[in-house]
Amino acid sequence: MIGHLRGILLEKNPPFMLLDVAGVGYEIEASMNTFYRLPEVGKEVSLYTHMVVREDAQLLYGFADIQEKGLFRELIKTNGVGPKLAITILSGTQGDAFIRCVELEDVTTLCKLPGVGKKTAERLIIEMKDRLKKRFSSAHDLLSPEISTPQVEVERMDSRLEAESALAALGYKPAQATKAVEQVYKQLGAQASSEDLIRHALKSMIS
């Protein structure tokens, strides 16, 4: 199994990236929280990874730190939660915020994440509450370093389309994604990168 990769970032198309490791290109899917912390294309990046082997595909998921990878693995142990939904959950909320929701049995907040209905939210709480206590002594164990988003000059319409595409790939309905991105764009202005738009749109949809 592939547990870690270090290489040159060739492409960023959230939630996917292409990483060149010694001449081999690895397509990796990652949460938006990991994407916010990626360097610019052409720079070296180091990622923890989790590989999923299916009959029809071999999928690779990447994480900026070992804590997020650990939370991902706890999520996919939950009945009814696959890697795709786990990535969506990790994109829609910070790890410490998710743990607090589970600890406080906050079904309402969990249900605001795409693909998480009431039954799934209740299942997450029931199955993960004790496991999270054992793995993470507190929500603070998952606090990430300050996120820095590289400022890249992009055509403003392209950044909006990229943000909408990323949200749709995470499970949000196209109309919902478009509305959220447009609202954030009006607030942030033309200088906003796609990562800025995605980050604030996700926050607005679960607040």
JSON list of C-alpha atoms in Angstrom, two decimals:
[
{"chain": "A", "resi": 1, "resn": "MET", "atom": "CA", "xyz": [0.00, 0.00, 0.00]},
{"chain": "A", "resi": 2, "resn": "ILE", "atom": "CA", "xyz": [1.12, 3.55, -0.72]},
{"chain": "A", "resi": 3, "resn": "GLY", "atom": "CA", "xyz": [1.20, 5.52, 2.55]},
{"chain": "A", "resi": 4, "resn": "HIS", "atom": "CA", "xyz": [3.17, 8.63, 1.64]},
{"chain": "A", "resi": 5, "resn": "LEU", "atom": "CA", "xyz": [4.31, 10.47, -1.50]},
{"chain": "A", "resi": 6, "resn": "ARG", "atom": "CA", "xyz": [6.69, 13.34, -2.15]},
{"chain": "A", "resi": 7, "resn": "GLY", "atom": "CA", "xyz": [6.92, 14.91, -5.58]},
{"chain": "A", "resi": 8, "resn": "ILE", "atom": "CA", "xyz": [6.23, 17.85, -7.87]},
{"chain": "A", "resi": 9, "resn": "LEU", "atom": "CA", "xyz": [2.69, 19.17, -8.11]},
{"chain": "A", "resi": 10, "resn": "LEU", "atom": "CA", "xyz": [1.73, 19.10, -11.80]},
{"chain": "A", "resi": 11, "resn": "GLU", "atom": "CA", "xyz": [-1.98, 19.94, -11.71]},
{"chain": "A", "resi": 12, "resn": "LYS", "atom": "CA", "xyz": [-4.63, 21.18, -9.27]},
{"chain": "A", "resi": 13, "resn": "ASN", "atom": "CA", "xyz": [-8.23, 20.52, -10.26]},
{"chain": "A", "resi": 14, "resn": "PRO", "atom": "CA", "xyz": [-10.10, 20.27, -6.94]},
{"chain": "A", "resi": 15, "resn": "PRO", "atom": "CA", "xyz": [-10.77, 17.76, -5.54]},
{"chain": "A", "resi": 16, "resn": "PHE", "atom": "CA", "xyz": [-8.11, 16.09, -7.71]},
{"chain": "A", "resi": 17, "resn": "MET", "atom": "CA", "xyz": [-4.41, 16.77, -8.16]},
{"chain": "A", "resi": 18, "resn": "LEU", "atom": "CA", "xyz": [-1.63, 15.20, -10.22]},
{"chain": "A", "resi": 19, "resn": "LEU", "atom": "CA", "xyz": [1.67, 14.53, -8.48]},
{"chain": "A", "resi": 20, "resn": "ASP", "atom": "CA", "xyz": [4.90, 13.65, -10.32]},
{"chain": "A", "resi": 21, "resn": "VAL", "atom": "CA", "xyz": [6.99, 11.24, -8.25]},
{"chain": "A", "resi": 22, "resn": "ALA", "atom": "CA", "xyz": [10.21, 10.23, -10.02]},
{"chain": "A", "resi": 23, "resn": "GLY", "atom": "CA", "xyz": [8.56, 10.48, -13.42]},
{"chain": "A", "resi": 24, "resn": "VAL", "atom": "CA", "xyz": [5.34, 8.69, -12.45]},
{"chain": "A", "resi": 25, "resn": "GLY", "atom": "CA", "xyz": [2.15, 10.76, -12.27]},
{"chain": "A", "resi": 26, "resn": "TYR", "atom": "CA", "xyz": [-0.17, 9.91, -9.38]},
{"chain": "A", "resi": 27, "resn": "GLU", "atom": "CA", "xyz": [-3.76, 11.16, -9.54]},
{"chain": "A", "resi": 28, "resn": "ILE", "atom": "CA", "xyz": [-4.83, 11.91, -5.98]},
{"chain": "A", "resi": 29, "resn": "GLU", "atom": "CA", "xyz": [-8.15, 13.01, -4.54]},
{"chain": "A", "resi": 30, "resn": "ALA", "atom": "CA", "xyz": [-8.03, 15.21, -1.44]},
{"chain": "A", "resi": 31, "resn": "SER", "atom": "CA", "xyz": [-10.26, 17.25, 0.84]},
{"chain": "A", "resi": 32, "resn": "MET", "atom": "CA", "xyz": [-10.46, 20.98, 0.33]},
{"chain": "A", "resi": 33, "resn": "ASN", "atom": "CA", "xyz": [-8.70, 21.48, 3.67]},
{"chain": "A", "resi": 34, "resn": "THR", "atom": "CA", "xyz": [-5.67, 19.76, 2.15]},
{"chain": "A", "resi": 35, "resn": "PHE", "atom": "CA", "xyz": [-6.03, 21.75, -1.08]},
{"chain": "A", "resi": 36, "resn": "TYR", "atom": "CA", "xyz": [-5.91, 25.03, 0.84]},
{"chain": "A", "resi": 37, "resn": "ARG", "atom": "CA", "xyz": [-2.46, 24.07, 2.03]},
{"chain": "A", "resi": 38, "resn": "LEU", "atom": "CA", "xyz": [-0.96, 23.00, -1.29]},
{"chain": "A", "resi": 39, "resn": "PRO", "atom": "CA", "xyz": [1.85, 25.05, -2.82]},
{"chain": "A", "resi": 40, "resn": "GLU", "atom": "CA", "xyz": [1.70, 26.47, -6.33]},
{"chain": "A", "resi": 41, "resn": "VAL", "atom": "CA", "xyz": [1.88, 24.14, -9.34]},
{"chain": "A", "resi": 42, "resn": "GLY", "atom": "CA", "xyz": [5.49, 23.24, -10.04]},
{"chain": "A", "resi": 43, "resn": "LYS", "atom": "CA", "xyz": [6.48, 23.15, -6.37]},
{"chain": "A", "resi": 44, "resn": "GLU", "atom": "CA", "xyz": [7.37, 20.11, -4.28]},
{"chain": "A", "resi": 45, "resn": "VAL", "atom": "CA", "xyz": [4.67, 18.71, -2.02]},
{"chain": "A", "resi": 46, "resn": "SER", "atom": "CA", "xyz": [4.60, 15.95, 0.58]},
{"chain": "A", "resi": 47, "resn": "LEU", "atom": "CA", "xyz": [1.38, 14.06, 1.28]},
{"chain": "A", "resi": 48, "resn": "TYR", "atom": "CA", "xyz": [0.22, 11.22, 3.48]},
{"chain": "A", "resi": 49, "resn": "THR", "atom": "CA", "xyz": [-1.90, 8.86, 1.41]},
{"chain": "A", "resi": 50, "resn": "HIS", "atom": "CA", "xyz": [-4.48, 6.12, 1.72]},
{"chain": "A", "resi": 51, "resn": "MET", "atom": "CA", "xyz": [-5.00, 3.66, -1.15]},
{"chain": "A", "resi": 52, "resn": "VAL", "atom": "CA", "xyz": [-8.32, 1.99, -1.88]},
{"chain": "A", "resi": 53, "resn": "VAL", "atom": "CA", "xyz": [-8.26, -1.06, -4.16]},
{"chain": "A", "resi": 54, "resn": "ARG", "atom": "CA", "xyz": [-11.52, -2.07, -5.82]},
{"chain": "A", "resi": 55, "resn": "GLU", "atom": "CA", "xyz": [-12.31, -4.55, -8.56]},
{"chain": "A", "resi": 56, "resn": "ASP", "atom": "CA", "xyz": [-12.73, -1.74, -11.08]},
{"chain": "A", "resi": 57, "resn": "ALA", "atom": "CA", "xyz": [-10.28, 0.88, -9.80]},
{"chain": "A", "resi": 58, "resn": "GLN", "atom": "CA", "xyz": [-7.32, 1.76, -7.60]},
{"chain": "A", "resi": 59, "resn": "LEU", "atom": "CA", "xyz": [-7.94, 5.08, -5.85]},
{"chain": "A", "resi": 60, "resn": "LEU", "atom": "CA", "xyz": [-5.47, 7.23, -3.98]},
{"chain": "A", "resi": 61, "resn": "TYR", "atom": "CA", "xyz": [-6.47, 9.82, -1.36]},
{"chain": "A", "resi": 62, "resn": "GLY", "atom": "CA", "xyz": [-4.08, 12.45, -0.07]},
{"chain": "A", "resi": 63, "resn": "PHE", "atom": "CA", "xyz": [-3.79, 14.37, 3.19]},
{"chain": "A", "resi": 64, "resn": "ALA", "atom": "CA", "xyz": [-1.71, 17.33, 4.28]},
{"chain": "A", "resi": 65, "resn": "ASP", "atom": "CA", "xyz": [-1.08, 15.82, 7.73]},
{"chain": "A", "resi": 66, "resn": "ILE", "atom": "CA", "xyz": [-1.29, 12.51, 9.55]},
{"chain": "A", "resi": 67, "resn": "GLN", "atom": "CA", "xyz": [-4.19, 13.70, 11.72]},
{"chain": "A", "resi": 68, "resn": "GLU", "atom": "CA", "xyz": [-6.51, 14.21, 8.76]},
{"chain": "A", "resi": 69, "resn": "LYS", "atom": "CA", "xyz": [-5.51, 10.81, 7.38]},
{"chain": "A", "resi": 70, "resn": "GLY", "atom": "CA", "xyz": [-6.37, 9.28, 10.75]},
{"chain": "A", "resi": 71, "resn": "LEU", "atom": "CA", "xyz": [-9.78, 10.91, 10.80]},
{"chain": "A", "resi": 72, "resn": "PHE", "atom": "CA", "xyz": [-10.41, 9.76, 7.21]},
{"chain": "A", "resi": 73, "resn": "ARG", "atom": "CA", "xyz": [-9.68, 6.17, 8.25]},
{"chain": "A", "resi": 74, "resn": "GLU", "atom": "CA", "xyz": [-12.04, 6.44, 11.20]},
{"chain": "A", "resi": 75, "resn": "LEU", "atom": "CA", "xyz": [-14.76, 7.82, 8.92]},
{"chain": "A", "resi": 76, "resn": "ILE", "atom": "CA", "xyz": [-14.58, 4.98, 6.40]},
{"chain": "A", "resi": 77, "resn": "LYS", "atom": "CA", "xyz": [-14.89, 2.43, 9.21]},
{"chain": "A", "resi": 78, "resn": "THR", "atom": "CA", "xyz": [-18.40, 3.78, 9.79]},
{"chain": "A", "resi": 79, "resn": "ASN", "atom": "CA", "xyz": [-21.22, 1.79, 8.22]},
{"chain": "A", "resi": 80, "resn": "GLY", "atom": "CA", "xyz": [-22.44, 3.51, 5.06]},
{"chain": "A", "resi": 81, "resn": "VAL", "atom": "CA", "xyz": [-19.51, 5.94, 4.80]},
{"chain": "A", "resi": 82, "resn": "GLY", "atom": "CA", "xyz": [-17.21, 5.38, 1.84]},
{"chain": "A", "resi": 83, "resn": "PRO", "atom": "CA", "xyz": [-14.06, 7.27, 0.83]},
{"chain": "A", "resi": 84, "resn": "LYS", "atom": "CA", "xyz": [-16.00, 9.73, -1.34]},
{"chain": "A", "resi": 85, "resn": "LEU", "atom": "CA", "xyz": [-18.32, 10.79, 1.49]},
{"chain": "A", "resi": 86, "resn": "ALA", "atom": "CA", "xyz": [-15.38, 10.90, 3.92]},
{"chain": "A", "resi": 87, "resn": "ILE", "atom": "CA", "xyz": [-13.57, 13.36, 1.65]},
{"chain": "A", "resi": 88, "resn": "THR", "atom": "CA", "xyz": [-16.74, 15.45, 1.37]},
{"chain": "A", "resi": 89, "resn": "ILE", "atom": "CA", "xyz": [-17.09, 15.57, 5.16]},
{"chain": "A", "resi": 90, "resn": "LEU", "atom": "CA", "xyz": [-13.45, 16.58, 5.58]},
{"chain": "A", "resi": 91, "resn": "SER", "atom": "CA", "xyz": [-13.93, 19.28, 2.94]},
{"chain": "A", "resi": 92, "resn": "GLY", "atom": "CA", "xyz": [-17.01, 20.74, 4.58]},
{"chain": "A", "resi": 93, "resn": "THR", "atom": "CA", "xyz": [-15.62, 21.07, 8.08]},
{"chain": "A", "resi": 94, "resn": "GLN", "atom": "CA", "xyz": [-12.34, 21.25, 9.98]},
{"chain": "A", "resi": 95, "resn": "GLY", "atom": "CA", "xyz": [-11.35, 18.08, 11.80]},
{"chain": "A", "resi": 96, "resn": "ASP", "atom": "CA", "xyz": [-11.70, 19.62, 15.27]},
{"chain": "A", "resi": 97, "resn": "ALA", "atom": "CA", "xyz": [-15.14, 21.00, 14.39]},
{"chain": "A", "resi": 98, "resn": "PHE", "atom": "CA", "xyz": [-16.29, 17.57, 13.19]},
{"chain": "A", "resi": 99, "resn": "ILE", "atom": "CA", "xyz": [-15.07, 15.93, 16.39]},
{"chain": "A", "resi": 100, "resn": "ARG", "atom": "CA", "xyz": [-16.98, 18.51, 18.45]},
{"chain": "A", "resi": 101, "resn": "CYS", "atom": "CA", "xyz": [-20.15, 17.76, 16.48]},
{"chain": "A", "resi": 102, "resn": "VAL", "atom": "CA", "xyz": [-19.75, 14.07, 17.27]},
{"chain": "A", "resi": 103, "resn": "GLU", "atom": "CA", "xyz": [-18.93, 14.70, 20.92]},
{"chain": "A", "resi": 104, "resn": "LEU", "atom": "CA", "xyz": [-21.93, 17.03, 21.32]},
{"chain": "A", "resi": 105, "resn": "GLU", "atom": "CA", "xyz": [-24.18, 14.77, 19.21]},
{"chain": "A", "resi": 106, "resn": "ASP", "atom": "CA", "xyz": [-24.93, 17.73, 16.94]},
{"chain": "A", "resi": 107, "resn": "VAL", "atom": "CA", "xyz": [-27.05, 16.01, 14.27]},
{"chain": "A", "resi": 108, "resn": "THR", "atom": "CA", "xyz": [-28.29, 19.31, 12.82]},
{"chain": "A", "resi": 109, "resn": "THR", "atom": "CA", "xyz": [-24.83, 20.57, 11.85]},
{"chain": "A", "resi": 110, "resn": "LEU", "atom": "CA", "xyz": [-23.73, 17.22, 10.44]},
{"chain": "A", "resi": 111, "resn": "CYS", "atom": "CA", "xyz": [-26.84, 17.10, 8.25]},
{"chain": "A", "resi": 112, "resn": "LYS", "atom": "CA", "xyz": [-25.74, 20.30, 6.51]},
{"chain": "A", "resi": 113, "resn": "LEU", "atom": "CA", "xyz": [-22.91, 18.37, 4.85]},
{"chain": "A", "resi": 114, "resn": "PRO", "atom": "CA", "xyz": [-23.80, 17.00, 1.38]},
{"chain": "A", "resi": 115, "resn": "GLY", "atom": "CA", "xyz": [-24.62, 13.30, 1.45]},
{"chain": "A", "resi": 116, "resn": "VAL", "atom": "CA", "xyz": [-25.20, 13.28, 5.21]},
{"chain": "A", "resi": 117, "resn": "GLY", "atom": "CA", "xyz": [-28.82, 12.72, 6.14]},
{"chain": "A", "resi": 118, "resn": "LYS", "atom": "CA", "xyz": [-30.24, 12.29, 9.61]},
{"chain": "A", "resi": 119, "resn": "LYS", "atom": "CA", "xyz": [-29.63, 8.54, 9.69]},
{"chain": "A", "resi": 120, "resn": "THR", "atom": "CA", "xyz": [-26.04, 8.91, 8.54]},
{"chain": "A", "resi": 121, "resn": "ALA", "atom": "CA", "xyz": [-25.41, 11.69, 11.05]},
{"chain": "A", "resi": 122, "resn": "GLU", "atom": "CA", "xyz": [-26.79, 9.55, 13.88]},
{"chain": "A", "resi": 123, "resn": "ARG", "atom": "CA", "xyz": [-24.70, 6.62, 12.71]},
{"chain": "A", "resi": 124, "resn": "LEU", "atom": "CA", "xyz": [-21.56, 8.77, 12.69]},
{"chain": "A", "resi": 125, "resn": "ILE", "atom": "CA", "xyz": [-22.23, 9.82, 16.27]},
{"chain": "A", "resi": 126, "resn": "ILE", "atom": "CA", "xyz": [-23.04, 6.34, 17.53]},
{"chain": "A", "resi": 127, "resn": "GLU", "atom": "CA", "xyz": [-20.16, 4.54, 15.83]},
{"chain": "A", "resi": 128, "resn": "MET", "atom": "CA", "xyz": [-17.46, 7.21, 16.05]},
{"chain": "A", "resi": 129, "resn": "LYS", "atom": "CA", "xyz": [-17.90, 8.82, 19.46]},
{"chain": "A", "resi": 130, "resn": "ASP", "atom": "CA", "xyz": [-15.92, 6.25, 21.43]},
{"chain": "A", "resi": 131, "resn": "ARG", "atom": "CA", "xyz": [-13.39, 5.64, 18.65]},
{"chain": "A", "resi": 132, "resn": "LEU", "atom": "CA", "xyz": [-12.56, 9.34, 18.39]},
{"chain": "A", "resi": 133, "resn": "LYS", "atom": "CA", "xyz": [-12.07, 9.60, 22.15]},
{"chain": "A", "resi": 134, "resn": "LYS", "atom": "CA", "xyz": [-9.53, 6.78, 21.99]},
{"chain": "A", "resi": 135, "resn": "ARG", "atom": "CA", "xyz": [-7.69, 8.07, 18.95]},
{"chain": "A", "resi": 136, "resn": "PHE", "atom": "CA", "xyz": [-7.78, 11.81, 19.66]},
{"chain": "A", "resi": 137, "resn": "SER", "atom": "CA", "xyz": [-7.67, 12.89, 23.30]},
{"chain": "A", "resi": 138, "resn": "SER", "atom": "CA", "xyz": [-9.35, 16.16, 22.35]},
{"chain": "A", "resi": 139, "resn": "ALA", "atom": "CA", "xyz": [-10.46, 18.17, 19.35]},
{"chain": "A", "resi": 140, "resn": "HIS", "atom": "CA", "xyz": [-7.27, 20.21, 19.74]},
{"chain": "A", "resi": 141, "resn": "ASP", "atom": "CA", "xyz": [-5.28, 17.18, 18.55]},
{"chain": "A", "resi": 142, "resn": "LEU", "atom": "CA", "xyz": [-6.65, 17.86, 15.09]},
{"chain": "A", "resi": 143, "resn": "LEU", "atom": "CA", "xyz": [-6.09, 21.60, 14.88]},
{"chain": "A", "resi": 144, "resn": "SER", "atom": "CA", "xyz": [-4.25, 22.39, 11.67]},
{"chain": "A", "resi": 145, "resn": "PRO", "atom": "CA", "xyz": [-1.57, 25.03, 11.26]},
{"chain": "A", "resi": 146, "resn": "GLU", "atom": "CA", "xyz": [-2.62, 28.36, 9.86]},
{"chain": "A", "resi": 147, "resn": "ILE", "atom": "CA", "xyz": [-3.71, 27.79, 6.29]},
{"chain": "A", "resi": 148, "resn": "SER", "atom": "CA", "xyz": [-2.01, 29.88, 3.66]},
{"chain": "A", "resi": 149, "resn": "THR", "atom": "CA", "xyz": [-3.54, 30.05, 0.23]},
{"chain": "A", "resi": 150, "resn": "PRO", "atom": "CA", "xyz": [-1.13, 30.92, -2.58]},
{"chain": "A", "resi": 151, "resn": "GLN", "atom": "CA", "xyz": [-2.29, 33.94, -4.55]},
{"chain": "A", "resi": 152, "resn": "VAL", "atom": "CA", "xyz": [-2.35, 32.96, -8.19]},
{"chain": "A", "resi": 153, "resn": "GLU", "atom": "CA", "xyz": [-3.48, 35.32, -10.93]},
{"chain": "A", "resi": 154, "resn": "VAL", "atom": "CA", "xyz": [-6.42, 33.67, -12.72]},
{"chain": "A", "resi": 155, "resn": "GLU", "atom": "CA", "xyz": [-9.17, 34.98, -14.85]},
{"chain": "A", "resi": 156, "resn": "ARG", "atom": "CA", "xyz": [-12.01, 35.73, -12.43]},
{"chain": "A", "resi": 157, "resn": "MET", "atom": "CA", "xyz": [-14.62, 33.75, -14.36]},
{"chain": "A", "resi": 158, "resn": "ASP", "atom": "CA", "xyz": [-12.29, 30.73, -14.42]},
{"chain": "A", "resi": 159, "resn": "SER", "atom": "CA", "xyz": [-11.88, 30.87, -10.65]},
{"chain": "A", "resi": 160, "resn": "ARG", "atom": "CA", "xyz": [-15.65, 30.90, -10.19]},
{"chain": "A", "resi": 161, "resn": "LEU", "atom": "CA", "xyz": [-16.17, 28.00, -12.59]},
{"chain": "A", "resi": 162, "resn": "GLU", "atom": "CA", "xyz": [-13.39, 26.03, -10.92]},
{"chain": "A", "resi": 163, "resn": "ALA", "atom": "CA", "xyz": [-14.95, 26.63, -7.51]},
{"chain": "A", "resi": 164, "resn": "GLU", "atom": "CA", "xyz": [-18.39, 25.57, -8.73]},
{"chain": "A", "resi": 165, "resn": "SER", "atom": "CA", "xyz": [-16.92, 22.44, -10.34]},
{"chain": "A", "resi": 166, "resn": "ALA", "atom": "CA", "xyz": [-15.10, 21.50, -7.13]},
{"chain": "A", "resi": 167, "resn": "LEU", "atom": "CA", "xyz": [-18.24, 21.88, -5.01]},
{"chain": "A", "resi": 168, "resn": "ALA", "atom": "CA", "xyz": [-20.24, 19.79, -7.48]},
{"chain": "A", "resi": 169, "resn": "ALA", "atom": "CA", "xyz": [-17.55, 17.09, -7.35]},
{"chain": "A", "resi": 170, "resn": "LEU", "atom": "CA", "xyz": [-17.89, 17.06, -3.57]},
{"chain": "A", "resi": 171, "resn": "GLY", "atom": "CA", "xyz": [-21.61, 16.31, -3.85]},
{"chain": "A", "resi": 172, "resn": "TYR", "atom": "CA", "xyz": [-23.33, 19.69, -3.83]},
{"chain": "A", "resi": 173, "resn": "LYS", "atom": "CA", "xyz": [-26.08, 20.30, -6.39]},
{"chain": "A", "resi": 174, "resn": "PRO", "atom": "CA", "xyz": [-24.92, 22.53, -9.28]},
{"chain": "A", "resi": 175, "resn": "ALA", "atom": "CA", "xyz": [-27.51, 25.22, -8.54]},
{"chain": "A", "resi": 176, "resn": "GLN", "atom": "CA", "xyz": [-26.55, 25.23, -4.87]},
{"chain": "A", "resi": 177, "resn": "ALA", "atom": "CA", "xyz": [-22.85, 25.46, -5.74]},
{"chain": "A", "resi": 178, "resn": "THR", "atom": "CA", "xyz": [-23.40, 28.31, -8.19]},
{"chain": "A", "resi": 179, "resn": "LYS", "atom": "CA", "xyz": [-25.48, 30.29, -5.71]},
{"chain": "A", "resi": 180, "resn": "ALA", "atom": "CA", "xyz": [-22.95, 29.88, -2.90]},
{"chain": "A", "resi": 181, "resn": "VAL", "atom": "CA", "xyz": [-19.99, 30.83, -5.11]},
{"chain": "A", "resi": 182, "resn": "GLU", "atom": "CA", "xyz": [-21.76, 33.90, -6.51]},
{"chain": "A", "resi": 183, "resn": "GLN", "atom": "CA", "xyz": [-22.61, 35.13, -3.01]},
{"chain": "A", "resi": 184, "resn": "VAL", "atom": "CA", "xyz": [-19.03, 34.70, -1.85]},
{"chain": "A", "resi": 185, "resn": "TYR", "atom": "CA", "xyz": [-17.66, 36.30, -5.02]},
{"chain": "A", "resi": 186, "resn": "LYS", "atom": "CA", "xyz": [-19.72, 39.42, -4.36]},
{"chain": "A", "resi": 187, "resn": "GLN", "atom": "CA", "xyz": [-18.22, 39.62, -0.86]},
{"chain": "A", "resi": 188, "resn": "LEU", "atom": "CA", "xyz": [-14.57, 38.90, -1.76]},
{"chain": "A", "resi": 189, "resn": "GLY", "atom": "CA", "xyz": [-14.34, 40.60, -5.13]},
{"chain": "A", "resi": 190, "resn": "ALA", "atom": "CA", "xyz": [-12.45, 39.86, -8.33]},
{"chain": "A", "resi": 191, "resn": "GLN", "atom": "CA", "xyz": [-9.14, 39.22, -6.54]},
{"chain": "A", "resi": 192, "resn": "ALA", "atom": "CA", "xyz": [-10.46, 36.03, -4.92]},
{"chain": "A", "resi": 193, "resn": "SER", "atom": "CA", "xyz": [-8.79, 32.79, -6.02]},
{"chain": "A", "resi": 194, "resn": "SER", "atom": "CA", "xyz": [-10.75, 29.59, -6.60]},
{"chain": "A", "resi": 195, "resn": "GLU", "atom": "CA", "xyz": [-9.46, 28.27, -3.25]},
{"chain": "A", "resi": 196, "resn": "ASP", "atom": "CA", "xyz": [-10.78, 31.39, -1.49]},
{"chain": "A", "resi": 197, "resn": "LEU", "atom": "CA", "xyz": [-14.18, 30.97, -3.15]},
{"chain": "A", "resi": 198, "resn": "ILE", "atom": "CA", "xyz": [-14.39, 27.28, -2.29]},
{"chain": "A", "resi": 199, "resn": "ARG", "atom": "CA", "xyz": [-13.36, 27.79, 1.33]},
{"chain": "A", "resi": 200, "resn": "HIS", "atom": "CA", "xyz": [-15.88, 30.57, 2.02]},
{"chain": "A", "resi": 201, "resn": "ALA", "atom": "CA", "xyz": [-18.66, 28.89, 0.03]},
{"chain": "A", "resi": 202, "resn": "LEU", "atom": "CA", "xyz": [-18.26, 25.71, 2.09]},
{"chain": "A", "resi": 203, "resn": "LYS", "atom": "CA", "xyz": [-18.40, 27.73, 5.31]},
{"chain": "A", "resi": 204, "resn": "SER", "atom": "CA", "xyz": [-21.54, 29.54, 4.18]},
{"chain": "A", "resi": 205, "resn": "MET", "atom": "CA", "xyz": [-23.35, 26.30, 3.32]},
{"chain": "A", "resi": 206, "resn": "ILE", "atom": "CA", "xyz": [-22.81, 24.67, 6.70]},
{"chain": "A", "resi": 207, "resn": "SER", "atom": "CA", "xyz": [-23.14, 27.73, 8.93]}
]
